[in-house]
Coordinates of N, CA, C and O in Angstrom, one line a residue:
X88 N 0.9 -1.1 0.0 CA -0.1 0.0 0.0 C 1.2 1.4 0.0 O 2.0 1.2 0.6
X89 N 0.5 2.2 -0.8 CA 1.1 3.7 -0.8 C 0.3 4.6 -0.4 O -0.5 4.9 -0.8
X90 N 0.8 5.5 0.7 CA 0.0 6.4 1.2 C 0.2 7.7 0.1 O 1.3 8.0 -0.1
X91 N -1.0 8.1 -0.2 CA -0.9 9.2 -1.1 C -0.5 10.6 -0.7 O 0.1 11.4 -1.6
X92 N -0.9 11.0 0.3 CA -0.6 12.0 1.0 C -1.4 12.5 2.5 O -1.9 11.6 2.6
X93 N -1.0 13.7 3.1 CA -1.7 14.1 4.3 C -2.8 14.1 4.1 O -3.8 13.5 5.1
X94 N -3.8 14.6 3.1 CA -5.3 14.7 2.9 C -5.5 13.8 2.0 O -4.6 13.6 1.0
X95 N -6.8 13.7 2.0 CA -7.3 12.4 0.9 C -7.2 13.3 -0.6 O -7.3 14.4 -0.6
X96 N -7.1 12.4 -1.5 CA -7.1 12.9 -2.9 C -8.5 12.9 -3.3 O -8.9 11.8 -3.3
X97 N -8.9 14.0 -3.9 CA -10.5 13.8 -4.7 C -10.5 14.0 -6.0 O -10.3 15.2 -6.5
X98 N -10.8 13.0 -6.6 CA -10.8 13.0 -8.1 C -11.8 14.3 -8.6 O -11.6 14.6 -9.7
X99 N -13.0 14.6 -7.7 CA -13.8 15.4 -8.3 C -13.1 17.2 -8.1 O -13.6 17.4 -8.8
X100 N -12.0 17.2 -7.7 CA -11.2 18.4 -7.6 C -10.4 18.6 -9.0 O -10.0 19.6 -8.9
X101 N -10.6 17.6 -10.0 CA -9.5 17.7 -11.0 C -10.2 17.5 -12.3 O -11.3 16.6 -12.3
X102 N -9.9 18.1 -13.2 CA -10.7 18.0 -14.7 C -10.2 16.7 -15.2 O -9.1 16.1 -15.2
X103 N -11.2 15.8 -15.5 CA -11.0 14.4 -16.0 C -11.5 14.0 -17.5 O -11.7 13.1 -17.9
X104 N -11.7 15.3 -18.0 CA -12.0 15.2 -19.6 C -10.3 14.6 -20.3 O -9.7 15.0 -20.2
X105 N -11.0 13.8 -21.2 CA -10.0 13.0 -21.8 C -10.0 13.4 -23.4 O -10.8 13.7 -23.8
X106 N -8.8 13.4 -23.7 CA -8.5 14.0 -25.2 C -8.3 12.9 -26.1 O -7.7 12.0 -25.7
X107 N -8.8 13.2 -27.6 CA -8.6 12.2 -28.3 C -7.6 12.7 -29.3 O -7.8 13.8 -29.5
X108 N -6.4 12.1 -29.6 CA -5.5 12.7 -30.3 C -5.7 12.5 -31.7 O -4.4 11.8 -32.1
X109 N -6.5 12.1 -32.4 CA -6.5 12.2 -33.6 C -5.9 13.1 -34.4 O -5.7 14.3 -34.2
X110 N -5.7 12.7 -35.8 CA -4.9 13.9 -36.5 C -5.8 15.1 -36.9 O -7.0 14.8 -36.9
X111 N -5.2 16.1 -37.0 CA -5.6 17.5 -37.1 C -6.3 17.3 -38.8 O -5.7 16.6 -39.7
X112 N -7.5 17.9 -39.1 CA -8.1 18.0 -40.2 C -7.2 19.1 -41.1 O -6.5 19.9 -40.4
X113 N -7.5 19.1 -42.6 CA -6.7 19.6 -43.4 C -6.9 21.2 -43.0 O -8.0 21.6 -42.8
X114 N -5.9 22.0 -43.0 CA -6.2 23.5 -43.0 C -5.0 24.1 -42.7 O -3.8 23.5 -42.8
X115 N -4.8 25.5 -42.3 CA -3.9 26.3 -42.0 C -3.7 26.7 -40.5 O -5.0 26.9 -39.8
X116 N -2.8 26.4 -39.9 CA -2.7 26.2 -38.5 C -1.5 27.5 -38.0 O -0.5 27.4 -38.8
X117 N -1.7 27.8 -36.6 CA -0.3 28.5 -35.9 C -0.1 27.7 -35.0 O -1.0 27.1 -34.1
X118 N 1.2 27.0 -35.0 CA 1.8 26.1 -34.1 C 2.7 26.6 -33.4 O 3.2 27.8 -33.6
X119 N 3.3 25.9 -32.3 CA 4.2 26.1 -31.4 C 5.2 24.6 -31.2 O 4.2 23.9 -31.0
X120 N 6.2 24.5 -31.1 CA 7.0 23.4 -30.6 C 7.0 23.6 -29.3 O 7.6 24.6 -28.7
X121 N 6.6 22.4 -28.6 CA 6.6 22.3 -27.3 C 7.7 21.4 -26.5 O 7.9 21.3 -25.3
X122 N 7.8 20.3 -27.4 CA 9.0 19.2 -27.0 C 9.8 18.9 -28.1 O 9.3 19.0 -29.4
X123 N 11.1 18.4 -28.1 CA 11.8 18.1 -29.0 C 13.2 17.0 -28.5 O 13.4 17.1 -27.5
X124 N 13.3 16.0 -29.3 CA 14.4 15.3 -29.0 C 15.0 14.8 -30.2 O 14.5 14.5 -31.2
X125 N 16.3 14.3 -29.8 CA 17.1 13.8 -31.2 C 17.1 12.2 -31.1 O 17.7 11.9 -29.9
X126 N 16.7 11.4 -31.9 CA 16.8 9.9 -31.6 C 17.8 9.6 -32.8 O 17.8 9.9 -33.9
X127 N 18.2 8.4 -32.8 CA 19.1 7.6 -34.1 C 17.7 6.9 -34.7 O 16.5 6.6 -34.3
X128 N 18.0 6.7 -36.0 CA 16.9 6.3 -37.0 C 16.9 4.7 -36.5 O 17.8 4.1 -35.9
X129 N 16.2 4.1 -37.2 CA 16.0 2.6 -37.0 C 17.5 1.9 -37.2 O 17.5 1.0 -36.4
X130 N 17.9 2.2 -38.3 CA 19.1 1.4 -38.7 C 20.3 2.0 -37.7 O 21.5 1.4 -37.9
X131 N 20.3 2.9 -37.2 CA 21.2 3.5 -36.2 C 22.4 4.1 -37.0 O 23.3 4.7 -36.4
X132 N 22.3 4.6 -38.4 CA 23.1 5.2 -39.1 C 22.8 6.6 -39.2 O 23.6 7.4 -39.8
X133 N 21.6 7.3 -38.8 CA 21.3 8.4 -38.8 C 20.7 9.1 -37.6 O 20.7 8.4 -36.3
X134 N 20.2 10.2 -37.6 CA 19.2 11.1 -36.5 C 18.3 11.6 -37.1 O 18.1 12.3 -38.1
X135 N 17.0 11.4 -36.2 CA 15.9 12.1 -36.3 C 15.6 13.2 -35.3 O 15.6 12.6 -34.2
X136 N 15.2 14.5 -35.8 CA 14.7 15.2 -34.7 C 13.0 14.9 -34.6 O 12.3 14.8 -35.6
X137 N 12.8 14.5 -33.4 CA 11.3 14.4 -33.1 C 10.8 15.5 -32.4 O 11.3 15.9 -31.1
X138 N 9.6 16.1 -32.9 CA 8.9 17.2 -32.3 C 7.6 17.0 -32.1 O 7.1 16.3 -32.7
X139 N 7.2 17.6 -30.8 CA 5.8 17.6 -30.5 C 5.2 19.2 -30.5 O 5.8 20.1 -30.1
X140 N 4.2 19.4 -31.4 CA 3.8 20.8 -31.7 C 2.3 21.1 -31.2 O 1.8 20.0 -31.1
X141 N 2.0 22.1 -30.8 CA 0.8 22.2 -30.1 C 0.0 23.5 -31.0 O 0.7 24.6 -31.2
X142 N -1.2 23.1 -31.3 CA -1.9 24.1 -32.1 C -2.1 25.4 -31.3 O -2.7 25.2 -30.2
X143 N -2.1 26.6 -31.8 CA -2.6 27.7 -31.0 C -3.8 28.4 -31.8 O -4.6 28.9 -31.1
X144 N -3.7 28.4 -33.0 CA -5.0 28.6 -33.6 C -5.4 27.7 -34.8 O -4.2 27.0 -35.3
X145 N -6.4 27.4 -35.3 CA -7.6 28.4 -35.0 C -8.1 27.8 -33.5 O -7.7 27.0 -33.1
X146 N -8.8 28.8 -32.8 CA -9.3 28.6 -31.4 C -10.0 27.1 -31.1 O -9.6 26.3 -30.1
X147 N -10.7 26.5 -32.3 CA -11.5 25.5 -32.1 C -10.3 24.2 -31.6 O -10.6 23.1 -31.2
X148 N -9.3 24.3 -32.3 CA -8.3 23.0 -32.1 C -6.8 23.5 -31.2 O -5.9 22.8 -31.2
X149 N -7.2 24.7 -30.7 CA -6.0 25.2 -29.6 C -5.6 24.2 -28.8 O -6.6 23.4 -28.1
X150 N -4.5 23.8 -28.7 CA -4.1 22.6 -27.6 C -3.8 21.4 -28.1 O -3.1 20.4 -27.7
X151 N -4.3 21.0 -29.5 CA -4.2 19.8 -30.1 C -2.8 19.8 -30.7 O -2.0 20.9 -30.8
X152 N -2.2 18.4 -30.6 CA -1.2 18.0 -31.0 C -0.8 17.6 -32.2 O -1.7 17.0 -33.0
X153 N 0.5 17.7 -32.8 CA 0.8 17.3 -34.0 C 2.2 16.9 -34.0 O 2.9 17.6 -33.3
X154 N 2.7 15.8 -34.4 CA 4.0 15.4 -34.2 C 4.8 15.3 -35.7 O 4.3 15.1 -36.4
X155 N 6.1 15.5 -35.7 CA 6.9 15.7 -36.6 C 8.2 15.4 -36.5 O 8.9 15.4 -35.5
X156 N 8.6 14.5 -37.4 CA 9.8 13.9 -37.4 C 10.7 14.1 -38.8 O 10.2 14.1 -39.9
X157 N 11.9 14.9 -38.3 CA 12.6 15.4 -39.4 C 14.1 14.6 -39.4 O 14.6 14.5 -38.5
X158 N 14.3 14.0 -40.6 CA 15.4 13.5 -40.8 C 16.7 14.4 -40.8 O 16.7 15.2 -41.7
X159 N 17.7 14.5 -39.9 CA 18.7 15.3 -39.6 C 19.8 14.9 -40.5 O 20.7 15.7 -41.2
X160 N 20.1 13.5 -40.1 CA 21.4 12.9 -40.8 C 20.6 11.5 -41.3 O 20.0 11.0 -40.7
X161 N 20.9 11.1 -42.4 CA 20.5 10.0 -42.9 C 21.4 9.1 -43.9 O 22.1 10.0 -44.7
X162 N 21.5 7.9 -44.1 CA 22.4 7.1 -45.2 C 21.9 7.4 -46.3 O 22.7 7.3 -47.5
X163 N 20.6 7.8 -46.6 CA 20.1 7.9 -47.9 C 20.4 9.5 -48.1 O 19.7 10.3 -47.6
X164 N 21.3 10.0 -49.1 CA 21.3 11.4 -49.1 C 20.1 12.2 -49.5 O 19.8 13.3 -49.2
X165 N 19.4 11.6 -50.3 CA 17.7 12.3 -50.6 C 16.9 12.6 -49.5 O 16.2 13.5 -49.1
X166 N 16.9 11.6 -48.5 CA 16.2 11.6 -47.3 C 16.8 12.7 -46.6 O 16.0 13.4 -45.7
X167 N 18.1 12.8 -46.2 CA 18.9 13.6 -45.5 C 18.3 15.3 -45.8 O 18.3 16.0 -45.3
X168 N 18.6 15.4 -47.4 CA 18.1 16.5 -48.1 C 17.0 16.9 -47.7 O 16.6 18.4 -47.4
X169 N 15.9 16.2 -47.8 CA 14.6 16.5 -47.6 C 14.3 17.1 -46.3 O 13.7 18.1 -45.9
X170 N 14.8 16.3 -45.3 CA 14.8 16.6 -43.9 C 15.6 17.8 -43.7 O 15.0 18.7 -42.8
X171 N 16.7 18.0 -44.1 CA 17.3 19.4 -43.6 C 16.4 20.7 -44.3 O 16.6 21.7 -43.7
X172 N 15.9 20.5 -45.6 CA 15.4 21.4 -46.1 C 14.0 21.7 -45.1 O 13.8 22.9 -45.0
X173 N 13.4 20.8 -44.7 CA 12.3 21.0 -43.8 C 12.4 21.7 -42.7 O 11.9 22.6 -42.1
X174 N 13.8 21.4 -42.0 CA 14.2 21.9 -40.8 C 14.5 23.5 -40.9 O 14.4 24.4 -40.4
X175 N 14.9 23.7 -42.3 CA 15.5 25.3 -42.7 C 14.3 25.6 -42.8 O 14.0 27.1 -42.5
X176 N 13.0 25.3 -43.4 CA 11.8 25.9 -43.6 C 11.5 26.3 -42.1 O 10.7 27.6 -41.9
X177 N 11.3 25.6 -41.4 CA 10.8 25.4 -39.8 C 11.5 26.7 -39.4 O 11.1 27.6 -38.8
X178 N 12.8 26.9 -39.4 CA 13.8 27.7 -38.7 C 13.3 29.2 -39.2 O 13.1 30.2 -38.6
X179 N 13.0 29.1 -40.8 CA 12.8 30.3 -41.2 C 11.3 31.0 -41.0 O 11.1 32.2 -40.7
X180 N 10.5 29.7 -40.8 CA 9.2 30.3 -40.1 C 8.8 30.9 -38.8 O 8.1 31.6 -38.7
X181 N 9.8 30.3 -37.9 CA 9.8 30.9 -36.7 C 10.6 32.1 -36.5 O 10.8 32.8 -35.4
X182 N 11.6 32.5 -37.4 CA 12.7 33.4 -37.6 C 13.6 33.3 -36.9 O 14.6 34.2 -36.2
X183 N 14.3 32.0 -36.8 CA 15.8 31.8 -36.3 C 16.3 30.9 -37.1 O 16.0 29.9 -37.7
X184 N 17.5 31.8 -37.8 CA 18.2 31.4 -38.8 C 19.5 30.5 -38.6 O 20.0 29.8 -39.7
X185 N 19.8 30.3 -37.5 CA 20.9 29.3 -36.8 C 20.5 28.8 -35.5 O 20.2 29.5 -34.7
X186 N 20.6 27.5 -35.3 CA 20.4 26.7 -34.2 C 21.3 25.9 -33.8 O 22.2 25.3 -34.6
X187 N 21.6 25.6 -32.6 CA 22.8 24.6 -31.8 C 21.9 23.5 -31.1 O 22.4 22.5 -30.9
X188 N 20.6 23.8 -30.7 CA 20.0 23.1 -30.0 C 18.4 23.3 -30.4 O 17.8 24.4 -30.6
X189 N 17.7 22.3 -30.7 CA 16.4 22.1 -30.8 C 15.3 23.2 -30.0 O 14.2 23.7 -30.4
X190 N 15.8 23.2 -28.7 CA 15.1 24.1 -27.9 C 15.0 25.4 -28.3 O 14.2 26.1 -27.7
X191 N 15.7 26.0 -29.1 CA 15.8 27.4 -29.7 C 14.7 27.7 -30.6 O 14.3 28.9 -30.8
X192 N 13.8 26.5 -30.9 CA 12.8 26.6 -31.8 C 11.4 26.6 -30.7 O 10.3 26.5 -31.4
X193 N 11.4 26.2 -29.4 CA 10.5 26.1 -28.7 C 9.8 27.3 -28.4 O 10.3 28.7 -28.5
X194 N 8.5 27.3 -28.3 CA 7.5 28.3 -28.0 C 7.7 29.4 -28.8 O 7.6 30.7 -28.6
X195 N 7.8 29.1 -30.2 CA 7.9 30.3 -31.1 C 6.8 30.0 -32.1 O 6.8 28.9 -32.8
X196 N 5.8 31.0 -32.3 CA 4.8 30.7 -33.1 C 5.0 30.6 -34.6 O 6.0 31.3 -34.9
X197 N 4.4 29.7 -35.4 CA 4.8 29.7 -37.0 C 3.4 29.0 -37.6 O 2.6 28.4 -36.7
X198 N 3.0 29.5 -38.9 CA 2.2 29.0 -39.5 C 2.5 28.3 -40.5 O 3.3 28.4 -41.3
X199 N 1.5 27.1 -40.8 CA 1.8 26.0 -41.6 C 0.4 25.6 -42.0 O -0.6 25.4 -41.4
X200 N 0.4 24.8 -43.3 CA -0.3 24.1 -43.8 C -0.4 22.6 -43.7 O 0.8 21.8 -44.0
X201 N -1.5 22.0 -43.0 CA -1.5 20.7 -42.7 C -2.5 19.8 -43.8 O -3.3 20.7 -44.1
X202 N -2.1 18.8 -44.5 CA -3.0 18.1 -45.2 C -2.7 16.6 -45.2 O -1.7 16.1 -44.6
X203 N -3.6 15.8 -45.2 CA -3.6 14.3 -45.3 C -2.4 14.1 -46.3 O -2.4 14.2 -47.3
X204 N -1.4 13.1 -45.6 CA -0.3 12.6 -46.3 C -0.8 11.3 -47.4 O -2.0 10.9 -47.2
X205 N 0.2 10.5 -47.6 CA -0.2 9.2 -48.4 C 0.4 8.0 -47.5 O 1.1 8.2 -46.2
X206 N -0.5 7.0 -47.4 CA 0.0 5.6 -46.5 C 1.4 5.3 -46.9 O 1.8 5.4 -48.2
X207 N 2.1 4.4 -46.3 CA 3.4 4.0 -46.4 C 3.4 2.8 -47.7 O 2.3 2.1 -48.0
X208 N 4.1 2.9 -48.5 CA 4.4 1.8 -49.3 C 4.6 0.4 -49.0 O 4.5 -0.6 -49.6
X209 N 5.2 0.2 -47.7 CA 5.6 -0.8 -47.1 C 4.3 -1.7 -46.7 O 3.2 -0.8 -45.9
X210 N 4.0 -2.8 -47.0 CA 2.7 -3.6 -46.7 C 2.9 -4.6 -45.8 O 3.9 -5.3 -45.6
X211 N 1.8 -4.7 -44.8 CA 1.8 -5.7 -44.0 C 1.2 -7.3 -44.5 O 1.3 -7.2 -45.9
X212 N 1.5 -8.3 -44.2 CA 1.0 -9.6 -44.5 C -0.3 -9.6 -45.2 O -0.6 -10.1 -46.2
X213 N -1.3 -8.8 -44.9 CA -2.4 -8.7 -45.2 C -2.8 -7.6 -46.4 O -3.8 -7.4 -46.7
X214 N -1.7 -7.3 -46.9 CA -1.4 -6.2 -48.1 C -2.0 -4.8 -47.8 O -2.4 -4.0 -48.4
X215 N -2.1 -4.4 -46.4 CA -2.6 -3.3 -45.8 C -1.3 -2.1 -45.7 O -0.4 -2.9 -45.4
X216 N -1.4 -1.3 -45.6 CA -0.1 -0.3 -45.6 C 0.3 -0.4 -44.1 O -0.3 -0.4 -43.1
X217 N 1.7 -0.7 -43.9 CA 2.2 -0.7 -42.6 C 2.0 0.6 -41.6 O 1.7 0.5 -40.6
X218 N 2.0 1.8 -42.3 CA 1.7 2.7 -41.6 C 0.6 3.7 -42.7 O 0.8 4.3 -43.7
X219 N -0.6 3.8 -41.9 CA -1.6 4.3 -42.6 C -1.4 6.0 -42.7 O -0.3 6.6 -42.3
X220 N -2.2 6.6 -43.6 CA -2.0 7.9 -44.1 C -2.2 8.8 -42.8 O -3.0 8.1 -41.9
X221 N -1.5 9.9 -42.7 CA -1.7 10.7 -41.5 C -1.5 12.2 -41.7 O -0.9 12.3 -42.9
X222 N -2.0 13.1 -41.0 CA -2.0 14.2 -41.4 C -0.2 14.8 -41.6 O 0.3 14.2 -40.6
X223 N 0.0 15.7 -42.5 CA 1.4 16.1 -42.3 C 1.4 17.8 -42.7 O 0.7 18.1 -43.3
X224 N 2.5 18.2 -42.4 CA 2.9 19.8 -42.8 C 3.3 19.7 -44.1 O 4.2 18.8 -44.4
X225 N 2.4 20.2 -44.8 CA 2.8 20.4 -46.4 C 3.6 21.8 -46.7 O 4.1 21.7 -47.9
X226 N 3.3 22.7 -46.1 CA 3.9 24.0 -46.3 C 4.0 25.0 -45.0 O 3.2 25.0 -44.0
X227 N 5.2 25.6 -44.9 CA 5.4 26.3 -44.1 C 5.4 28.0 -44.5 O 5.7 27.9 -45.6
X228 N 4.8 29.0 -43.9 CA 4.7 30.2 -44.3 C 5.7 31.2 -43.5 O 5.9 30.9 -42.3
X229 N 6.2 32.0 -44.2 CA 7.5 33.0 -43.7 C 6.9 34.1 -43.6 O 6.5 35.0 -44.5
X230 N 7.2 34.7 -42.4 CA 6.7 36.0 -41.9 C 7.5 37.1 -42.8 O 6.9 38.1 -43.2
X231 N 8.8 36.7 -43.2 CA 9.7 37.7 -43.9 C 8.9 37.7 -45.5 O 9.3 38.7 -46.0
X232 N 8.1 37.1 -46.0 CA 7.3 37.2 -47.2 C 6.2 37.9 -47.0 O 5.6 38.5 -48.0
X233 N 5.8 38.1 -45.7 CA 4.3 38.9 -45.7 C 3.0 38.2 -45.9 O 3.2 37.1 -46.3
X234 N 2.0 38.6 -45.7 CA 0.9 38.1 -46.0 C 0.6 36.5 -45.5 O 0.4 35.6 -46.0
X235 N 0.7 36.4 -44.3 CA 0.7 35.2 -43.5 C -1.2 34.7 -43.5 O -1.8 35.7 -43.1
X236 N -1.2 33.7 -44.2 CA -2.7 33.2 -44.0 C -3.2 33.2 -42.5 O -2.6 32.9 -41.8
X237 N -4.6 33.4 -42.5 CA -5.3 33.4 -41.2 C -5.4 31.8 -41.0 O -5.5 31.1 -41.8
X238 N -5.4 31.5 -39.9 CA -5.7 30.0 -39.2 C -7.1 29.8 -39.8 O -7.9 30.3 -39.3
X239 N -7.4 28.6 -40.3 CA -8.6 28.3 -40.7 C -8.6 26.6 -41.1 O -7.6 26.3 -41.7
X240 N -9.7 25.8 -40.9 CA -9.9 24.4 -41.0 C -10.7 24.3 -42.1 O -11.6 24.7 -42.5
X241 N -10.1 23.4 -43.2 CA -11.1 23.0 -44.3 C -11.8 21.9 -44.0 O -11.4 20.7 -43.5
X242 N -13.1 21.8 -44.2 CA -13.9 20.8 -43.7 C -14.7 20.1 -45.2 O -15.3 21.1 -45.6
X243 N -14.5 19.2 -45.7 CA -14.9 18.5 -47.0 C -15.1 17.3 -46.6 O -14.2 16.2 -46.0
X244 N -15.9 16.5 -47.4 CA -16.0 14.8 -47.4 C -14.8 14.2 -47.9 O -14.6 13.4 -47.3
X245 N -14.2 14.7 -48.8 CA -12.7 14.1 -49.2 C -11.8 14.2 -48.0 O -10.8 13.3 -48.2
X246 N -12.0 15.0 -47.2 CA -10.9 15.0 -45.9 C -11.5 13.9 -44.9 O -12.3 14.0 -44.1
X247 N -10.6 12.7 -44.8 CA -10.8 11.8 -43.9 C -10.7 12.2 -42.5 O -11.2 11.5 -41.6
X248 N -10.0 13.4 -42.2 CA -9.9 13.9 -40.9 C -10.6 15.0 -40.5 O -10.8 15.4 -39.6
X249 N -11.7 15.3 -41.5 CA -12.7 16.4 -41.2 C -13.3 16.5 -40.1 O -13.7 17.4 -39.4
X250 N -13.7 15.2 -39.4 CA -14.5 15.3 -38.3 C -13.7 15.3 -37.0 O -14.3 14.9 -36.0
X251 N -12.6 15.4 -37.0 CA -11.7 15.3 -35.6 C -12.1 16.3 -34.7 O -12.6 17.4 -35.0
X252 N -12.2 15.5 -33.5 CA -13.0 16.6 -32.5 C -11.9 17.7 -31.6 O -10.9 17.5 -31.6
X253 N -12.5 18.5 -31.6 CA -11.6 19.7 -31.1 C -11.4 19.6 -29.7 O -12.1 19.0 -29.1
X254 N -10.1 19.8 -29.2 CA -9.7 19.9 -27.7 C -10.3 21.1 -27.2 O -10.3 22.2 -27.8
X255 N -10.6 21.3 -25.8 CA -11.0 22.3 -25.1 C -9.7 23.4 -25.3 O -8.8 22.9 -25.3
X256 N -10.2 24.7 -25.1 CA -9.3 25.5 -25.0 C -8.4 25.6 -23.7 O -8.9 25.3 -22.6
X257 N -7.1 25.9 -24.0 CA -6.1 25.9 -22.9 C -6.3 27.2 -22.2 O -6.4 28.3 -22.9
X258 N -5.9 27.2 -21.0 CA -5.9 28.7 -20.4 C -4.6 29.1 -20.4 O -4.4 30.3 -19.6
X259 N -3.5 28.6 -20.7 CA -2.1 29.3 -20.8 C -2.2 30.2 -21.8 O -2.7 30.0 -22.7
X260 N -1.0 31.1 -21.6 CA -1.0 32.0 -22.5 C -0.4 31.6 -23.8 O 0.5 30.4 -23.8
X261 N -0.4 32.4 -24.8 CA 0.0 31.8 -26.0 C 1.0 32.7 -26.5 O 1.3 33.8 -26.1
X262 N 1.9 32.4 -27.6 CA 3.1 33.0 -27.8 C 2.7 33.7 -29.3 O 3.8 33.8 -30.1
X263 N 1.6 34.3 -29.7 CA 1.4 34.6 -31.0 C 0.4 35.8 -30.9 O -0.3 35.9 -29.9
X264 N 0.4 36.8 -31.6 CA -0.5 37.7 -31.8 C -1.7 37.1 -32.8 O -1.5 36.0 -33.4
X265 N -2.5 38.0 -32.8 CA -3.9 37.3 -33.6 C -3.6 37.6 -35.1 O -4.2 36.5 -35.6
X266 N -2.5 38.0 -35.6 CA -1.9 37.7 -37.0 C -1.2 36.5 -37.1 O -0.8 36.3 -38.3
X267 N -0.9 35.9 -36.1 CA -0.1 34.9 -36.1 C 1.5 34.9 -36.3 O 2.5 34.5 -36.3
X268 N 1.7 36.3 -35.8 CA 3.2 36.7 -35.8 C 3.8 36.4 -34.5 O 3.1 36.4 -33.6
X269 N 5.0 35.9 -34.4 CA 5.6 35.6 -33.1 C 5.8 36.7 -32.2 O 5.9 37.6 -32.6
X270 N 5.4 36.3 -30.7 CA 5.8 37.1 -29.8 C 7.0 36.6 -29.2 O 7.6 35.6 -29.5
X271 N 7.4 37.0 -28.1 CA 8.7 36.7 -27.4 C 8.5 35.2 -26.8 O 7.3 34.8 -26.7
X272 N 9.5 34.7 -26.5 CA 9.6 33.4 -25.8 C 8.8 33.2 -24.5 O 8.8 34.3 -24.0
X273 N 8.3 32.3 -24.1 CA 7.8 32.1 -22.8 C 8.9 32.2 -21.8 O 9.4 31.0 -21.9
X274 N 8.7 32.8 -20.7 CA 9.9 33.2 -20.1 C 9.8 32.0 -18.7 O 10.9 32.0 -18.2
X275 N 8.6 31.2 -18.8 CA 8.6 30.3 -17.6 C 8.8 28.8 -18.0 O 8.8 28.2 -17.2
X276 N 9.4 28.9 -19.4 CA 9.6 27.4 -19.7 C 8.7 26.5 -20.4 O 7.4 27.3 -21.0
X277 N 8.7 25.2 -20.3 CA 7.8 24.4 -20.9 C 6.5 24.6 -20.3 O 6.4 24.7 -18.9
X278 N 5.4 24.1 -21.2 CA 4.1 23.8 -20.5 C 4.2 22.5 -19.7 O 4.8 21.7 -20.3
X279 N 3.1 22.3 -19.1 CA 3.2 21.1 -18.2 C 2.0 20.2 -18.7 O 1.1 20.6 -19.3

């Protein structure tokens, strides 16, 4: 037996709403990176930057997560080039043009277009894709080009993810202006 504390823990004192982490529907989002880590590739010959993003806008999807994996080093030169171009686009989108640590990208707002990707070409024994289609960032928008699009979700019958349930709005402060332009870093560090 483990004693919880001096006073009893009351479940009714806490929010017990559970979130469904379905992929985001197609649309334009304002995100911020809230976590990142560098892992080895499956073959151990490269490095993947794994990032957790949190949606800031549109309001109905505030707090929803999106996961991003970027090949930083890879034995396949084409995969490495694609990954490094994506990291460069992300850096430009947040206005940081040189980094030594991925945490330099944390809590900086950026605007991106999300759309459903393709399933993997690798098949399971039953001929189904080993990895199903999932939402992917298809484009980063750069503040230095001006005219950042407004955050907006596209709802259409062809969007397999159009019915994704929105998470409740977070009470935490955001790091973006209403136009999606980045504000200063959060001085208090990571969200919990």
